Short mmCIF file of C-alpha atoms in Angstrom, two decimals:
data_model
loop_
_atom_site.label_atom_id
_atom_site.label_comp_id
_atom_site.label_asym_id
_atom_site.label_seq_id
_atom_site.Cartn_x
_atom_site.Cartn_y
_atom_site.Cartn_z
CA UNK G 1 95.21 160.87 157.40
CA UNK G 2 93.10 157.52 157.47
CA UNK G 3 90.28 158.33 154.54
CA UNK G 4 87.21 157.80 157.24
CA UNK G 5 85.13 159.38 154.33
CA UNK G 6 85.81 156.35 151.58
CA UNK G 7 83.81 153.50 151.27
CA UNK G 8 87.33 151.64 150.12
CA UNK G 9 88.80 152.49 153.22
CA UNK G 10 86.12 150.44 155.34
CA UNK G 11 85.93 147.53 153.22
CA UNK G 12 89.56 146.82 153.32
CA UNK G 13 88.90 147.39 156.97
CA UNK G 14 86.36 145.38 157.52
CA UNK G 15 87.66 142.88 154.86
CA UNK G 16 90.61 142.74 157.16
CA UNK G 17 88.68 142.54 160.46
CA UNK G 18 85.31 141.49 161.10
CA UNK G 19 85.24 141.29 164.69
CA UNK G 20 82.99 143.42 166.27
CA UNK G 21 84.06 147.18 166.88
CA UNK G 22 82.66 149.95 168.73
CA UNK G 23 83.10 153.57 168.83
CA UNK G 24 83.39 155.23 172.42
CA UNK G 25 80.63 153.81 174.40
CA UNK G 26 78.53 150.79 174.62
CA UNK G 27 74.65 151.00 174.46
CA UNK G 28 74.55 150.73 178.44
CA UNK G 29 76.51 154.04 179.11
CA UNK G 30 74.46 155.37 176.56
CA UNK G 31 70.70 154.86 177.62
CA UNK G 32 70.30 156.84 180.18
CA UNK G 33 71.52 160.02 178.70
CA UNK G 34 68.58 159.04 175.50
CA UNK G 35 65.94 157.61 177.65
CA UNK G 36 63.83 161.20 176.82
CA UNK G 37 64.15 161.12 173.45
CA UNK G 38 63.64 157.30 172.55
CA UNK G 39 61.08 155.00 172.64
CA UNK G 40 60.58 151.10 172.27
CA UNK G 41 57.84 151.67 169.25
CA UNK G 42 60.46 154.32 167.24
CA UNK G 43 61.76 153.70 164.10
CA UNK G 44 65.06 154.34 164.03
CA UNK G 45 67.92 154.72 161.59
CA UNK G 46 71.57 154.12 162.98
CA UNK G 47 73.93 155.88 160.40
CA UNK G 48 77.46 154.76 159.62
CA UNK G 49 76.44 151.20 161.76
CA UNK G 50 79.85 149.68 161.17
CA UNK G 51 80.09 146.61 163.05
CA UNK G 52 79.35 147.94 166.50
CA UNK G 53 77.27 145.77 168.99
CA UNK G 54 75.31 149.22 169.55
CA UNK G 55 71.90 148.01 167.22
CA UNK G 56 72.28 144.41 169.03
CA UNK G 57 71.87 145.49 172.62
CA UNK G 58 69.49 147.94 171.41
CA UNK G 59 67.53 145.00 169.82
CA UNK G 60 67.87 142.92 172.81
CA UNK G 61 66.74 145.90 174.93
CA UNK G 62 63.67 145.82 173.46
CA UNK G 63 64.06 148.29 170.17
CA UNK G 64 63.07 146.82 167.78
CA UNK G 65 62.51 148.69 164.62
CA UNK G 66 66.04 149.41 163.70
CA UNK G 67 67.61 150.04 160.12
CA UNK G 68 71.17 150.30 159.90
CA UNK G 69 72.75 152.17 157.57
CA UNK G 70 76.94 152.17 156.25
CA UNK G 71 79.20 152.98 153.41
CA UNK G 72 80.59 150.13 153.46
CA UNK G 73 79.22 146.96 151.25
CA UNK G 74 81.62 144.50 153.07
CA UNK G 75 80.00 145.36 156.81
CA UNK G 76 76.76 145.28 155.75
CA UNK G 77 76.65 141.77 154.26
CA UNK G 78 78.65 140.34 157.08
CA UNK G 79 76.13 141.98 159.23
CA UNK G 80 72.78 140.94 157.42
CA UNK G 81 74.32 137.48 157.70
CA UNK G 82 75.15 137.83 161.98
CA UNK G 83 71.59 139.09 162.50
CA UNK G 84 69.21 137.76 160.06
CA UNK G 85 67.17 135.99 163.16
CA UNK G 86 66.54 139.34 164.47
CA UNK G 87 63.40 139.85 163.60
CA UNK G 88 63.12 144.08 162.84
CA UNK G 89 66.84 145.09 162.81
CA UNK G 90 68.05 145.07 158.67
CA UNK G 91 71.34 146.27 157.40
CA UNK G 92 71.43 148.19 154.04
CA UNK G 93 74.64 149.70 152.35
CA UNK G 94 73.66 153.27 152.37
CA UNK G 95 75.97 156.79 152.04
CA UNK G 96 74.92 158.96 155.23
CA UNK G 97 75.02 161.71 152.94
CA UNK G 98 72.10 160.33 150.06
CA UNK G 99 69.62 158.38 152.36
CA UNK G 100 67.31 156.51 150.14
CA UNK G 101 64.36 156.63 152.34
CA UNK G 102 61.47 159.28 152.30
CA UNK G 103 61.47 162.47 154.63
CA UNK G 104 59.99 161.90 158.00
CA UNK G 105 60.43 158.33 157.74
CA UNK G 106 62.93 157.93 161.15
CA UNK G 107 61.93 158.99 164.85
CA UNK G 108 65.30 158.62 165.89
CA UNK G 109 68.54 158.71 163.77
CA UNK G 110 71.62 157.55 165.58
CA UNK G 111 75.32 158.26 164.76
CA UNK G 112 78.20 156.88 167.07
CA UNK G 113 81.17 158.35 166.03
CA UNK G 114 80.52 158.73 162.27
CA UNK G 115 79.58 162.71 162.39
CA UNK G 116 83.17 162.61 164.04
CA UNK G 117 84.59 160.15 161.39
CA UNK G 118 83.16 162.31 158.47
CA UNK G 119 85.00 165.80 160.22
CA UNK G 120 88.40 163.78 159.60
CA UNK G 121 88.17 163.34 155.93
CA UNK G 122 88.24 165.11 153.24
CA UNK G 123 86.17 167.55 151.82
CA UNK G 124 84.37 167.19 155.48
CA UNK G 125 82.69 170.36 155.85
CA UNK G 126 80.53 169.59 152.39
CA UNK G 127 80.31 166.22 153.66
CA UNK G 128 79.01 166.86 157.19
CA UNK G 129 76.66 169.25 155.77
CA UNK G 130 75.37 166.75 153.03
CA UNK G 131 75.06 164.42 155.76
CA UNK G 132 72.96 166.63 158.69
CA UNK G 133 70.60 167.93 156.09
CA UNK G 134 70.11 164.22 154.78
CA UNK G 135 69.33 163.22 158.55
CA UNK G 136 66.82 166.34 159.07
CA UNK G 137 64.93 165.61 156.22
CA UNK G 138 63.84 161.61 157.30
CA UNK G 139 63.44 162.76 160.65
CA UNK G 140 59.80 162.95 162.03
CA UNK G 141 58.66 166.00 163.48
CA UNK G 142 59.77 165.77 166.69
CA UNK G 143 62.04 162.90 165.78
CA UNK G 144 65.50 163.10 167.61
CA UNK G 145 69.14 162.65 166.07
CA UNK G 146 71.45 161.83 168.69
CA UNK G 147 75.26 162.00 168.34
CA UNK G 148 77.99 160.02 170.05
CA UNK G 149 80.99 162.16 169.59
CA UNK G 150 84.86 163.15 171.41
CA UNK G 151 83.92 166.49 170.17
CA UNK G 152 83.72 169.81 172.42
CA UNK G 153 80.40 171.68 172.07
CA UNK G 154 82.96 174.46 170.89
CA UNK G 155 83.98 171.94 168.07
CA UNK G 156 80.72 171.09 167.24
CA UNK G 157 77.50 173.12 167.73
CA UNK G 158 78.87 174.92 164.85
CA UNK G 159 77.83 171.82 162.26
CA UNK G 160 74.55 171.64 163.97
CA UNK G 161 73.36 175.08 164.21
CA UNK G 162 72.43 176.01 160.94
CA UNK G 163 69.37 178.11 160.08
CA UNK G 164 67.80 175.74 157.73
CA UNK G 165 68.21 172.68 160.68
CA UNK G 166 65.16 173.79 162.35
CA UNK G 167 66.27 171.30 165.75
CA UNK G 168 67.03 172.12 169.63
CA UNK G 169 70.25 170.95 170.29
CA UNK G 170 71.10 170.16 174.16
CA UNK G 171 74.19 167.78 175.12
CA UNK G 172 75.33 165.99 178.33
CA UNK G 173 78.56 163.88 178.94
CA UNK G 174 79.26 159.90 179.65
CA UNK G 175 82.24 159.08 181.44
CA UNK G 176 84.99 157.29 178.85
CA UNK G 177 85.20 153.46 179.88
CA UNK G 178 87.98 152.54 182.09
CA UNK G 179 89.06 149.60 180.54
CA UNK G 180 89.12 150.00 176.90
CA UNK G 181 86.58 147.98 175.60
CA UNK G 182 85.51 150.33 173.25
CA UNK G 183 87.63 152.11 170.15
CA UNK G 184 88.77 155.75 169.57
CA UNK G 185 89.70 157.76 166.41
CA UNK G 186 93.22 158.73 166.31
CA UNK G 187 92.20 162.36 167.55
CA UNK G 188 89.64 161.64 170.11
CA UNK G 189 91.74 162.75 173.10
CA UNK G 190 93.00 165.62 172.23
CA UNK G 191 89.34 167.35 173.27
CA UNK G 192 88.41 165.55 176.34
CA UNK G 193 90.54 163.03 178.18
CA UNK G 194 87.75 161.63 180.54
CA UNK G 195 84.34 162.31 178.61
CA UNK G 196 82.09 161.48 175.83
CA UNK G 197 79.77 164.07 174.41
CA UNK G 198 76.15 163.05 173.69
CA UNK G 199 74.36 165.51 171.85
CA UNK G 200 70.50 165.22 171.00
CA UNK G 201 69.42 167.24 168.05
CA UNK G 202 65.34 167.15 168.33
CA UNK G 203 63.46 168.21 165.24
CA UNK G 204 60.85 171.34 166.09
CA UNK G 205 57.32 169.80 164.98
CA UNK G 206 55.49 170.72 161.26
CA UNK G 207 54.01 174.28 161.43
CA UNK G 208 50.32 173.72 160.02
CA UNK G 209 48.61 176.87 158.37
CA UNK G 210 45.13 176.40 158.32
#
């Protein structure tokens, strides 16, 4: 089992190769299915960034208040270094499951494959859980998390639907590239051969007792 949970696993990986990578889908299959949720002026937090191109084309598509977040020290420096033109994207080494940033500080978290990566570690229930209620508490209220994922609602909407994640959770699919321009964990298609799942998680707003 590749340790997906270790922050020695991705610097050796990214050590070993820093070309750009992406999980599942590029940010072009991806906007239509978040244009609701997400606007230009959002601050948003992109969890387990890696080396994916997804913040870039965000950032060139006009969003442009993006911190990204990974494990992994390695990434993150090579990545500060590739964008430090880019005027309102920053890359910080950060554990998805202890976000150093206060609560409500994020309209929009995004996570490409990472929710997915955490599920094939070790220890990934605790971890996943660490990890949502980390995301709920920087979210805005009203602020969206939305999840790139191989995953089945069946194999999924039980992480998300917990009583103290106070979030509406609706999903749609994205087709699965047809030339492979995109990368896969090793147990991506053993839920759905031809589809992505994007699921958007949006925080219910502050009840206020006068």
């Amino acid at each position: 089992m590749a340790q997906y949970g270790k922050s020695e696993y991705w610097d050796d990986r990214y050590t070993r190769d820093p070309e750009p990578f992406d999980w599942y889908q590029r940010w072009a299959a991806l906007k239509e299915a978040v244009a609701d949720y997400i606007n230009k002026d959002h601050q948003i937090l992109n969890v387990g960034a890696g080396n994916s191109r997804l913040s870039e084309e965000m950032h060139d598509d006009g969003y442009q208040n993006i911190v990204n977040i990974d494990i992994s020290r390695v990434v993150t420096k090579q990545m500060e270094e590739k964008y430090r033109d880019k005027q309102g994207m920053s890359y910080v080494q950060m554990d998805a499951r202890s976000i150093d940033y206060p609560d409500h500080s994020f309209d929009v978290v995004m996570d490409k494959g990472t929710l997915d990566s955490m599920l094939c570690g070790e220890g990934s229930t605790t971890n996943v859980q660490k990890m949502l209620s980390e995301i709920y508490r920087v979210l805005a209220p009203n602020g969206v998390y939305i999840i790139v994922s191989y995953g089945q609602p069946a194999h999924r909407l039980n992480h998300l639907d917990r009583e103290d994640l106070l979030w509406k959770v609706t999903y749609t699919t994205v087709a699965k590239p047809t030339i492979s321009t995109t990368a896969a964990l090793a147990s991506d298609d053993k839920d759905s051969p031809n589809v992505h799942y994007v699921y958007r998680c949006q925080k219910k707003g502050e009840i206020r007792h006068e």
